[in-house]
mmCIF file of C-alpha atoms and ligand atoms in Angstrom:
data_model
loop_
_atom_site.group_PDB
_atom_site.id
_atom_site.type_symbol
_atom_site.label_atom_id
_atom_site.label_comp_id
_atom_site.label_asym_id
_atom_site.label_seq_id
_atom_site.Cartn_x
_atom_site.Cartn_y
_atom_site.Cartn_z
ATOM 1 C CA UNK A 1 -70.960 54.632 64.013
ATOM 2 C CA UNK A 2 -68.750 53.868 66.381
ATOM 3 C CA UNK A 3 -69.133 51.701 69.501
ATOM 4 C CA UNK A 4 -70.293 54.059 72.340
ATOM 5 C CA UNK A 5 -67.140 53.462 74.381
ATOM 6 C CA UNK A 6 -65.030 54.947 71.503
ATOM 7 C CA UNK A 7 -67.043 57.582 70.510
ATOM 8 C CA UNK A 8 -67.026 58.806 74.021
ATOM 9 C CA UNK A 9 -63.134 58.526 74.423
ATOM 10 C CA UNK A 10 -62.458 60.202 71.378
ATOM 11 C CA UNK A 11 -64.755 63.296 72.244
ATOM 12 C CA UNK A 12 -62.964 63.525 75.778
ATOM 13 C CA UNK A 13 -59.778 63.704 73.806
ATOM 14 C CA UNK A 14 -60.810 66.159 71.335
ATOM 15 C CA UNK A 15 -62.149 68.292 74.134
ATOM 16 C CA UNK A 16 -58.962 68.021 76.097
ATOM 17 C CA UNK A 17 -57.219 69.148 73.026
ATOM 18 C CA UNK A 18 -59.401 72.121 72.357
ATOM 19 C CA UNK A 19 -59.082 72.736 76.206
ATOM 20 C CA UNK A 20 -55.006 73.082 76.052
ATOM 21 C CA UNK A 21 -54.955 74.839 72.705
ATOM 22 C CA UNK A 22 -53.310 71.879 71.038
ATOM 23 C CA UNK A 23 -56.098 71.087 68.325
ATOM 24 C CA UNK A 24 -54.371 70.557 65.101
ATOM 25 C CA UNK A 25 -56.029 71.053 61.912
ATOM 26 C CA UNK A 26 -55.218 70.253 58.269
ATOM 27 C CA UNK A 27 -55.506 73.443 55.736
ATOM 28 C CA UNK A 28 -54.957 71.908 52.240
ATOM 29 C CA UNK A 29 -53.405 74.030 50.017
ATOM 30 C CA UNK A 30 -54.985 75.063 46.390
ATOM 31 C CA UNK A 31 -53.151 74.392 43.148
ATOM 32 C CA UNK A 32 -53.700 78.032 42.434
ATOM 33 C CA UNK A 33 -52.619 79.168 45.798
ATOM 34 C CA UNK A 34 -50.195 82.418 45.463
ATOM 35 C CA UNK A 35 -49.280 82.542 49.189
ATOM 36 C CA UNK A 36 -45.343 82.990 49.333
ATOM 37 C CA UNK A 37 -44.446 79.772 51.305
ATOM 38 C CA UNK A 38 -41.804 80.211 53.670
ATOM 39 C CA UNK A 39 -43.210 77.892 56.215
ATOM 40 C CA UNK A 40 -42.210 74.373 54.130
ATOM 41 C CA UNK A 41 -38.785 72.927 54.194
ATOM 42 C CA UNK A 42 -38.100 73.414 50.546
ATOM 43 C CA UNK A 43 -35.225 75.222 51.407
ATOM 44 C CA UNK A 44 -33.688 75.397 47.446
ATOM 45 C CA UNK A 45 -37.252 75.731 45.879
ATOM 46 C CA UNK A 46 -36.251 72.375 43.992
ATOM 47 C CA UNK A 47 -39.705 70.886 44.651
ATOM 48 C CA UNK A 48 -40.619 72.895 41.513
ATOM 49 C CA UNK A 49 -37.832 73.124 39.378
ATOM 50 C CA UNK A 50 -38.431 72.289 36.006
ATOM 51 C CA UNK A 51 -35.845 69.719 35.793
ATOM 52 C CA UNK A 52 -36.670 67.918 38.952
ATOM 53 C CA UNK A 53 -40.423 67.912 37.628
ATOM 54 C CA UNK A 54 -39.204 66.530 34.263
ATOM 55 C CA UNK A 55 -37.467 63.783 35.894
ATOM 56 C CA UNK A 56 -40.081 62.649 37.938
ATOM 57 C CA UNK A 57 -42.666 62.786 35.124
ATOM 58 C CA UNK A 58 -40.139 60.725 32.958
ATOM 59 C CA UNK A 59 -39.644 58.004 35.822
ATOM 60 C CA UNK A 60 -43.496 57.857 36.172
ATOM 61 C CA UNK A 61 -44.013 56.758 32.518
ATOM 62 C CA UNK A 62 -40.550 54.541 32.218
ATOM 63 C CA UNK A 63 -41.108 52.633 35.545
ATOM 64 C CA UNK A 64 -44.593 53.338 36.741
ATOM 65 C CA UNK A 65 -46.068 55.478 39.799
ATOM 66 C CA UNK A 66 -44.988 52.957 42.314
ATOM 67 C CA UNK A 67 -42.408 50.924 43.248
ATOM 68 C CA UNK A 68 -44.585 47.982 43.685
ATOM 69 C CA UNK A 69 -43.449 46.128 46.357
ATOM 70 C CA UNK A 70 -40.426 46.037 49.111
ATOM 71 C CA UNK A 71 -37.018 46.574 47.954
ATOM 72 C CA UNK A 72 -35.938 43.178 48.683
ATOM 73 C CA UNK A 73 -38.610 41.761 46.209
ATOM 74 C CA UNK A 74 -39.143 43.505 43.202
ATOM 75 C CA UNK A 75 -39.061 47.105 44.559
ATOM 76 C CA UNK A 76 -35.604 47.732 43.883
ATOM 77 C CA UNK A 77 -34.886 49.737 40.449
ATOM 78 C CA UNK A 78 -31.942 50.998 38.677
ATOM 79 C CA UNK A 79 -33.006 54.356 39.612
ATOM 80 C CA UNK A 80 -32.723 53.397 43.476
ATOM 81 C CA UNK A 81 -29.429 52.362 43.061
ATOM 82 C CA UNK A 82 -28.199 55.546 41.089
ATOM 83 C CA UNK A 83 -29.925 57.683 43.664
ATOM 84 C CA UNK A 84 -27.628 55.936 46.315
ATOM 85 C CA UNK A 85 -24.671 56.448 44.692
ATOM 86 C CA UNK A 86 -25.325 59.984 44.136
ATOM 87 C CA UNK A 87 -26.224 60.350 47.953
ATOM 88 C CA UNK A 88 -23.074 58.628 49.040
ATOM 89 C CA UNK A 89 -21.258 60.942 46.720
ATOM 90 C CA UNK A 90 -22.619 64.059 47.601
ATOM 91 C CA UNK A 91 -22.174 63.422 51.432
ATOM 92 C CA UNK A 92 -18.651 61.827 51.066
ATOM 93 C CA UNK A 93 -20.153 58.719 52.946
ATOM 94 C CA UNK A 94 -18.970 54.891 51.894
ATOM 95 C CA UNK A 95 -22.610 53.938 50.514
ATOM 96 C CA UNK A 96 -25.966 55.150 50.923
ATOM 97 C CA UNK A 97 -29.612 53.071 51.626
ATOM 98 C CA UNK A 98 -32.396 54.686 50.608
ATOM 99 C CA UNK A 99 -35.649 54.156 52.430
ATOM 100 C CA UNK A 100 -39.251 55.444 51.485
ATOM 101 C CA UNK A 101 -39.160 58.432 53.975
ATOM 102 C CA UNK A 102 -36.676 59.960 56.708
ATOM 103 C CA UNK A 103 -38.984 58.920 59.277
ATOM 104 C CA UNK A 104 -38.324 55.515 58.064
ATOM 105 C CA UNK A 105 -34.780 55.687 57.839
ATOM 106 C CA UNK A 106 -34.487 56.781 61.275
ATOM 107 C CA UNK A 107 -37.095 54.159 62.865
ATOM 108 C CA UNK A 108 -35.483 51.497 60.732
ATOM 109 C CA UNK A 109 -31.891 52.186 61.498
ATOM 110 C CA UNK A 110 -31.840 52.505 65.300
ATOM 111 C CA UNK A 111 -33.847 49.434 66.112
ATOM 112 C CA UNK A 112 -31.701 47.442 63.814
ATOM 113 C CA UNK A 113 -28.588 48.517 65.594
ATOM 114 C CA UNK A 114 -29.704 48.987 69.248
ATOM 115 C CA UNK A 115 -30.377 46.078 71.382
ATOM 116 C CA UNK A 116 -30.201 45.206 74.765
ATOM 117 C CA UNK A 117 -26.397 45.172 74.659
ATOM 118 C CA UNK A 118 -26.520 48.603 73.584
ATOM 119 C CA UNK A 119 -26.871 51.928 75.184
ATOM 120 C CA UNK A 120 -28.082 55.158 73.265
ATOM 121 C CA UNK A 121 -27.203 58.549 73.953
ATOM 122 C CA UNK A 122 -30.116 61.044 72.651
ATOM 123 C CA UNK A 123 -29.697 65.107 72.793
ATOM 124 C CA UNK A 124 -32.755 66.188 74.584
ATOM 125 C CA UNK A 125 -33.649 67.973 70.868
ATOM 126 C CA UNK A 126 -33.680 65.382 68.423
ATOM 127 C CA UNK A 127 -36.262 64.615 66.175
ATOM 128 C CA UNK A 128 -39.544 62.524 66.857
ATOM 129 C CA UNK A 129 -38.492 59.790 64.226
ATOM 130 C CA UNK A 130 -35.368 59.299 66.205
ATOM 131 C CA UNK A 131 -36.995 58.988 69.485
ATOM 132 C CA UNK A 132 -39.485 56.396 67.987
ATOM 133 C CA UNK A 133 -36.417 54.545 66.848
ATOM 134 C CA UNK A 134 -35.326 54.316 70.155
ATOM 135 C CA UNK A 135 -38.480 53.289 71.624
ATOM 136 C CA UNK A 136 -38.800 50.312 69.008
ATOM 137 C CA UNK A 137 -35.173 49.641 69.986
ATOM 138 C CA UNK A 138 -34.269 47.561 73.506
ATOM 139 C CA UNK A 139 -31.955 49.599 74.153
ATOM 140 C CA UNK A 140 -31.081 51.747 77.268
ATOM 141 C CA UNK A 141 -31.837 55.219 76.451
ATOM 142 C CA UNK A 142 -30.209 58.264 77.892
ATOM 143 C CA UNK A 143 -31.534 61.620 77.042
ATOM 144 C CA UNK A 144 -28.783 64.445 77.473
ATOM 145 C CA UNK A 145 -28.885 68.081 77.626
ATOM 146 C CA UNK A 146 -29.315 69.991 74.513
ATOM 147 C CA UNK A 147 -25.651 70.152 72.871
ATOM 148 C CA UNK A 148 -24.101 69.097 76.170
ATOM 149 C CA UNK A 149 -20.507 67.433 74.954
ATOM 150 C CA UNK A 150 -19.873 66.940 78.841
ATOM 151 C CA UNK A 151 -23.250 65.271 79.578
ATOM 152 C CA UNK A 152 -22.839 62.765 76.331
ATOM 153 C CA UNK A 153 -19.253 62.062 77.649
ATOM 154 C CA UNK A 154 -20.382 61.229 81.000
ATOM 155 C CA UNK A 155 -23.157 58.876 79.862
ATOM 156 C CA UNK A 156 -20.457 57.147 77.481
ATOM 157 C CA UNK A 157 -18.044 56.835 80.453
ATOM 158 C CA UNK A 158 -20.591 55.512 82.674
ATOM 159 C CA UNK A 159 -22.156 52.865 80.148
ATOM 160 C CA UNK A 160 -21.135 49.252 80.595
ATOM 161 C CA UNK A 161 -23.109 47.996 77.504
ATOM 162 C CA UNK A 162 -20.679 46.872 74.601
ATOM 163 C CA UNK A 163 -22.087 48.852 71.868
ATOM 164 C CA UNK A 164 -22.749 52.871 72.467
ATOM 165 C CA UNK A 165 -24.825 55.112 70.123
ATOM 166 C CA UNK A 166 -25.004 58.688 70.080
ATOM 167 C CA UNK A 167 -27.732 60.675 68.584
ATOM 168 C CA UNK A 168 -27.863 64.264 67.326
ATOM 169 C CA UNK A 169 -29.280 66.241 64.312
ATOM 170 C CA UNK A 170 -26.433 68.271 62.359
ATOM 171 C CA UNK A 171 -28.505 71.350 62.282
ATOM 172 C CA UNK A 172 -31.856 70.855 64.655
ATOM 173 C CA UNK A 173 -35.070 71.633 63.141
ATOM 174 C CA UNK A 174 -36.805 74.040 65.524
ATOM 175 C CA UNK A 175 -34.145 76.551 67.213
ATOM 176 C CA UNK A 176 -32.096 75.711 63.896
ATOM 177 C CA UNK A 177 -28.759 75.809 65.801
ATOM 178 C CA UNK A 178 -25.873 73.409 64.875
ATOM 179 C CA UNK A 179 -24.540 70.012 67.041
ATOM 180 C CA UNK A 180 -20.850 70.636 68.178
ATOM 181 C CA UNK A 181 -20.159 67.372 65.775
ATOM 182 C CA UNK A 182 -16.147 67.693 65.945
ATOM 183 C CA UNK A 183 -16.392 67.421 69.645
ATOM 184 C CA UNK A 184 -19.268 64.500 69.529
ATOM 185 C CA UNK A 185 -17.065 63.032 67.066
ATOM 186 C CA UNK A 186 -13.882 63.094 69.063
ATOM 187 C CA UNK A 187 -15.417 61.570 72.145
ATOM 188 C CA UNK A 188 -17.258 58.949 70.132
ATOM 189 C CA UNK A 189 -13.916 57.698 68.774
ATOM 190 C CA UNK A 190 -12.304 57.880 72.216
ATOM 191 C CA UNK A 191 -15.075 55.471 73.730
ATOM 192 C CA UNK A 192 -15.842 53.491 70.799
ATOM 193 C CA UNK A 193 -19.137 54.752 70.225
ATOM 194 C CA UNK A 194 -21.069 55.109 66.691
ATOM 195 C CA UNK A 195 -22.494 59.122 66.130
ATOM 196 C CA UNK A 196 -25.616 58.839 64.253
ATOM 197 C CA UNK A 197 -26.164 62.158 63.008
ATOM 198 C CA UNK A 198 -29.408 63.409 61.123
ATOM 199 C CA UNK A 199 -28.490 65.566 58.004
ATOM 200 C CA UNK A 200 -32.323 66.471 57.548
ATOM 201 C CA UNK A 201 -31.645 70.157 57.945
ATOM 202 C CA UNK A 202 -27.815 70.317 56.903
ATOM 203 C CA UNK A 203 -28.015 68.413 53.396
ATOM 204 C CA UNK A 204 -27.987 70.933 50.558
ATOM 205 C CA UNK A 205 -27.749 74.118 53.194
ATOM 206 C CA UNK A 206 -24.231 73.517 54.651
ATOM 207 C CA UNK A 207 -20.884 72.126 53.053
ATOM 208 C CA UNK A 208 -21.798 73.252 49.633
ATOM 209 C CA UNK A 209 -24.939 71.096 49.876
ATOM 210 C CA UNK A 210 -23.079 67.991 50.793
ATOM 211 C CA UNK A 211 -23.993 68.913 54.528
ATOM 212 C CA UNK A 212 -22.603 69.661 57.792
ATOM 213 C CA UNK A 213 -20.997 66.727 58.492
ATOM 214 C CA UNK A 214 -18.797 67.111 55.162
ATOM 215 C CA UNK A 215 -18.094 70.758 56.107
ATOM 216 C CA UNK A 216 -16.464 69.493 58.994
ATOM 217 C CA UNK A 217 -14.432 66.862 57.082
ATOM 218 C CA UNK A 218 -15.927 64.017 59.157
ATOM 219 C CA UNK A 219 -17.537 62.101 56.393
ATOM 220 C CA UNK A 220 -16.006 58.839 56.150
ATOM 221 C CA UNK A 221 -14.965 59.205 59.768
ATOM 222 C CA UNK A 222 -15.464 55.553 61.321
ATOM 223 C CA UNK A 223 -17.544 56.436 64.162
ATOM 224 C CA UNK A 224 -19.991 58.440 62.174
ATOM 225 C CA UNK A 225 -22.991 57.371 60.312
ATOM 226 C CA UNK A 226 -25.671 59.848 58.792
ATOM 227 C CA UNK A 227 -29.250 59.669 58.160
ATOM 228 C CA UNK A 228 -31.069 62.359 55.534
ATOM 229 C CA UNK A 229 -34.098 63.199 54.397
ATOM 230 C CA UNK A 230 -34.692 63.716 50.569
ATOM 231 C CA UNK A 231 -38.109 65.915 51.124
ATOM 232 C CA UNK A 232 -36.452 69.153 52.249
ATOM 233 C CA UNK A 233 -33.507 70.603 50.006
ATOM 234 C CA UNK A 234 -33.763 67.898 47.781
ATOM 235 C CA UNK A 235 -37.481 68.560 46.862
ATOM 236 C CA UNK A 236 -38.807 64.884 46.860
ATOM 237 C CA UNK A 237 -39.709 62.231 49.224
ATOM 238 C CA UNK A 238 -37.761 59.746 50.836
ATOM 239 C CA UNK A 239 -34.735 59.357 53.379
ATOM 240 C CA UNK A 240 -31.380 57.328 53.246
ATOM 241 C CA UNK A 241 -28.830 55.936 56.026
ATOM 242 C CA UNK A 242 -25.106 56.777 54.723
ATOM 243 C CA UNK A 243 -22.880 54.424 56.272
ATOM 244 C CA UNK A 244 -20.201 51.648 55.327
ATOM 245 C CA UNK A 245 -21.575 48.728 53.220
ATOM 246 C CA UNK A 246 -21.472 46.309 56.289
ATOM 247 C CA UNK A 247 -23.840 48.239 58.089
ATOM 248 C CA UNK A 248 -26.130 48.832 55.225
ATOM 249 C CA UNK A 249 -26.155 45.317 54.422
ATOM 250 C CA UNK A 250 -27.199 44.665 58.080
ATOM 251 C CA UNK A 251 -29.928 47.008 57.623
ATOM 252 C CA UNK A 252 -31.287 45.461 54.340
ATOM 253 C CA UNK A 253 -31.394 42.111 56.258
ATOM 254 C CA UNK A 254 -32.811 43.281 59.559
ATOM 255 C CA UNK A 255 -34.281 46.681 59.451
ATOM 256 C CA UNK A 256 -38.134 46.098 59.493
ATOM 257 C CA UNK A 257 -38.962 49.726 58.210
ATOM 258 C CA UNK A 258 -36.869 48.726 55.279
ATOM 259 C CA UNK A 259 -37.924 45.298 54.381
ATOM 260 C CA UNK A 260 -41.863 45.655 55.375
ATOM 261 C CA UNK A 261 -41.964 48.743 53.371
ATOM 262 C CA UNK A 262 -42.790 49.118 49.760
ATOM 263 C CA UNK A 263 -39.594 50.764 47.995
ATOM 264 C CA UNK A 264 -39.631 54.687 47.277
ATOM 265 C CA UNK A 265 -41.606 55.372 44.421
ATOM 266 C CA UNK A 266 -39.822 55.538 41.232
ATOM 267 C CA UNK A 267 -40.757 59.380 40.748
ATOM 268 C CA UNK A 268 -39.445 60.382 44.001
ATOM 269 C CA UNK A 269 -36.431 58.540 43.548
ATOM 270 C CA UNK A 270 -35.922 60.506 40.045
ATOM 271 C CA UNK A 271 -36.512 63.688 41.556
ATOM 272 C CA UNK A 272 -34.225 63.088 44.269
ATOM 273 C CA UNK A 273 -31.488 62.131 41.903
ATOM 274 C CA UNK A 274 -31.909 65.007 39.508
ATOM 275 C CA UNK A 275 -32.017 67.418 42.573
ATOM 276 C CA UNK A 276 -28.453 66.033 43.865
ATOM 277 C CA UNK A 277 -27.134 67.134 40.290
ATOM 278 C CA UNK A 278 -28.491 70.414 40.936
ATOM 279 C CA UNK A 279 -26.936 71.415 44.096
ATOM 280 C CA UNK A 280 -24.288 73.863 43.278
ATOM 281 C CA UNK A 281 -22.424 75.637 45.773
ATOM 282 C CA UNK A 282 -23.987 78.929 44.542
ATOM 283 C CA UNK A 283 -27.292 77.583 45.486
ATOM 284 C CA UNK A 284 -26.353 76.853 49.261
ATOM 285 C CA UNK A 285 -24.289 80.291 49.236
ATOM 286 C CA UNK A 286 -27.508 82.158 47.938
ATOM 287 C CA UNK A 287 -29.429 80.553 50.749
ATOM 288 C CA UNK A 288 -26.486 81.650 53.335
ATOM 289 C CA UNK A 289 -26.926 85.190 51.962
ATOM 290 C CA UNK A 290 -30.837 85.404 52.357
ATOM 291 C CA UNK A 291 -30.946 83.493 55.604
ATOM 292 C CA UNK A 292 -28.129 86.130 57.180
ATOM 293 C CA UNK A 293 -29.790 89.412 55.705
ATOM 294 C CA UNK A 294 -33.193 88.290 56.953
ATOM 295 C CA UNK A 295 -31.789 87.514 60.798
ATOM 296 C CA UNK A 296 -30.204 90.749 60.703
ATOM 297 C CA UNK A 297 -33.352 92.635 59.816
ATOM 298 C CA UNK A 298 -35.087 91.098 62.134
ATOM 299 C CA UNK A 299 -32.483 91.658 64.922
ATOM 300 C CA UNK A 300 -32.043 87.729 65.488
ATOM 301 C CA UNK A 301 -28.976 85.226 66.030
ATOM 302 C CA UNK A 302 -27.636 84.337 62.628
ATOM 303 C CA UNK A 303 -28.988 80.645 62.298
ATOM 304 C CA UNK A 304 -26.617 77.410 61.247
ATOM 305 C CA UNK A 305 -29.369 76.168 58.850
ATOM 306 C CA UNK A 306 -31.994 77.566 56.789
ATOM 307 C CA UNK A 307 -34.565 78.271 59.248
ATOM 308 C CA UNK A 308 -34.745 81.703 61.127
ATOM 309 C CA UNK A 309 -36.157 81.582 64.610
ATOM 310 C CA UNK A 310 -37.854 84.442 65.655
ATOM 311 C CA UNK A 311 -38.674 84.542 69.701
ATOM 312 C CA UNK A 312 -41.748 86.510 70.151
ATOM 313 C CA UNK A 313 -42.839 87.859 73.654
ATOM 314 C CA UNK A 314 -45.919 85.485 74.015
ATOM 315 C CA UNK A 315 -47.782 82.935 71.957
ATOM 316 C CA UNK A 316 -50.519 85.755 71.319
ATOM 317 C CA UNK A 317 -48.142 87.788 69.613
ATOM 318 C CA UNK A 318 -46.668 84.950 67.756
ATOM 319 C CA UNK A 319 -50.055 84.027 66.290
ATOM 320 C CA UNK A 320 -50.795 87.750 65.702
ATOM 321 C CA UNK A 321 -47.626 88.215 64.034
ATOM 322 C CA UNK A 322 -47.991 84.840 61.898
ATOM 323 C CA UNK A 323 -51.456 86.012 60.929
ATOM 324 C CA UNK A 324 -50.408 89.800 59.752
ATOM 325 C CA UNK A 325 -47.549 88.128 57.385
ATOM 326 C CA UNK A 326 -50.619 85.524 56.050
ATOM 327 C CA UNK A 327 -52.523 88.921 55.287
ATOM 328 C CA UNK A 328 -49.576 90.306 53.578
ATOM 329 C CA UNK A 329 -49.500 86.905 51.406
ATOM 330 C CA UNK A 330 -46.548 85.256 53.043
ATOM 331 C CA UNK A 331 -46.955 81.904 55.312
ATOM 332 C CA UNK A 332 -44.492 81.387 57.836
ATOM 333 C CA UNK A 333 -44.414 78.825 60.576
ATOM 334 C CA UNK A 334 -45.430 79.400 64.341
ATOM 335 C CA UNK A 335 -44.210 77.367 67.148
ATOM 336 C CA UNK A 336 -45.725 77.560 70.789
ATOM 337 C CA UNK A 337 -45.342 75.692 73.692
ATOM 338 C CA UNK A 338 -45.314 72.623 74.148
ATOM 339 C CA UNK A 339 -43.836 72.063 70.794
ATOM 340 C CA UNK A 340 -40.983 74.181 71.555
ATOM 341 C CA UNK A 341 -38.069 73.046 73.484
ATOM 342 C CA UNK A 342 -37.140 75.942 75.388
ATOM 343 C CA UNK A 343 -40.959 77.005 76.154
ATOM 344 C CA UNK A 344 -40.393 80.511 74.173
ATOM 345 C CA UNK A 345 -42.944 80.870 71.549
ATOM 346 C CA UNK A 346 -41.391 81.811 67.906
ATOM 347 C CA UNK A 347 -42.189 82.399 64.167
ATOM 348 C CA UNK A 348 -40.327 80.020 62.252
ATOM 349 C CA UNK A 349 -39.349 81.176 58.452
ATOM 350 C CA UNK A 350 -37.663 78.897 56.432
ATOM 351 C CA UNK A 351 -35.506 80.908 53.568
ATOM 352 C CA UNK A 352 -35.763 79.738 50.080
ATOM 353 C CA UNK A 353 -33.001 80.057 47.854
ATOM 354 C CA UNK A 354 -34.950 79.311 44.418
ATOM 355 C CA UNK A 355 -37.439 82.073 44.728
ATOM 356 C CA UNK A 356 -37.098 85.180 42.727
ATOM 357 C CA UNK A 357 -35.398 88.001 44.047
ATOM 358 C CA UNK A 358 -38.408 90.300 43.778
ATOM 359 C CA UNK A 359 -40.666 87.912 45.890
ATOM 360 C CA UNK A 360 -38.245 87.190 48.334
ATOM 361 C CA UNK A 361 -37.683 90.660 49.289
ATOM 362 C CA UNK A 362 -41.425 91.434 49.176
ATOM 363 C CA UNK A 363 -41.845 88.414 51.835
ATOM 364 C CA UNK A 364 -38.914 89.801 54.001
ATOM 365 C CA UNK A 365 -40.510 93.446 54.306
ATOM 366 C CA UNK A 366 -44.214 91.853 55.134
ATOM 367 C CA UNK A 367 -42.023 89.596 57.909
ATOM 368 C CA UNK A 368 -40.095 92.703 59.101
ATOM 369 C CA UNK A 369 -43.256 94.663 59.732
ATOM 370 C CA UNK A 370 -45.106 92.011 61.304
ATOM 371 C CA UNK A 371 -42.501 91.130 63.694
ATOM 372 C CA UNK A 372 -42.026 94.821 64.668
ATOM 373 C CA UNK A 373 -45.574 95.261 65.380
ATOM 374 C CA UNK A 374 -45.757 92.648 67.655
ATOM 375 C CA UNK A 375 -42.763 92.552 69.366
HETATM 376 C C1 LIG B 401 -34.403 66.033 61.677
HETATM 377 C C2 LIG B 401 -35.738 65.382 60.877
HETATM 378 N N1 LIG B 401 -35.472 64.234 60.878
HETATM 379 C C3 LIG B 401 -36.047 63.411 60.056
HETATM 380 C C4 LIG B 401 -37.268 63.881 59.400
HETATM 381 C C5 LIG B 401 -38.364 62.870 58.622
HETATM 382 O O1 LIG B 401 -38.276 63.222 57.748
HETATM 383 P P1 LIG B 401 -39.449 62.928 56.331
HETATM 384 O O2 LIG B 401 -40.295 63.901 56.613
HETATM 385 O O3 LIG B 401 -38.528 62.526 55.011
HETATM 386 O O4 LIG B 401 -39.938 61.703 56.965
HETATM 387 C C6 LIG B 401 -37.607 65.323 59.584
HETATM 388 C C7 LIG B 401 -38.824 65.856 59.294
HETATM 389 O O5 LIG B 401 -39.455 66.875 59.558
HETATM 390 C C8 LIG B 401 -36.849 66.037 60.248
HETATM 391 O O6 LIG B 401 -36.894 67.186 60.848
#
């Protein structure tokens, strides 16, 4: 039993969440669940690809289920190094450093490079892990309106700090839109700033699988570094920073989320490595075709990434459409205020390129019907 003061506080917090409609609950998936999952981020269906699964299985037998220690102690295996080489090659970046998650990569990178002599300029829609990285740093942080290049340039021009960093995602996770990367890279170059691009939702989806930065030919750009997660298109687990070796050496020596964390598990590293070898341009193309077709059928803007965002008239309509989809055997996401940056409730449908054609067609028909009923 907790001390009374804690029990009272927890009960009050829970009551507040309930009152505001913000209570979150875990609903475990069962192993025999037949629901078509279009709410996950397994964009290419690689998390269940037989070769990815087999690679993870082999790695568990060869290396064990755990990395056993921090990467700096005994937690770096040859698999980690092979994965880093493959990720650098995939994205066209000079080198890669693997973390145990995308969250750890972002919260490990920013405080390691941003101190009191640094200004960080962050797009208003960046992921919580980048925001938390800023909070852990001692940098001065300016948040600019979403996608507003002029505001970024203005903040860069005003900054008196010696080092400047601009943060963005390549494809934003909730609205599914793309960042103006060429313009951001250009102004960063003019202001001697570093552009950090989180490719979580671009990797595997854009640039024939190598990401949006590569599609724009900005890979290897002196002012551009990347972070990525291995848990979305690559169907595994883990994260990475992709940057010149000197920066990665700095992280190995100073990044707390790298140093004080057990290395990525060998099965996850092996799964991600195998997934990088399966990323054919045809897979990214199938994803784009399915996405464009679904967006057209739902009458919404064609998204830049793999997430089709469907604005709904109200939170209730969004919930009702989501429930109809589920009743038809299709799980889609539903975002409502306050977790939508523009206040518009929406369904969030993630496209899956790995899914069988018939299953995909069935799912699309159910979603189309549910949206038509509630919009
Ligand atoms: C943009 C972005 N960055 C980072 C992350 C964190 O990645 P991970 O799930 O590997 O910790 C996510 C995950 O949702 C994300 O959407």
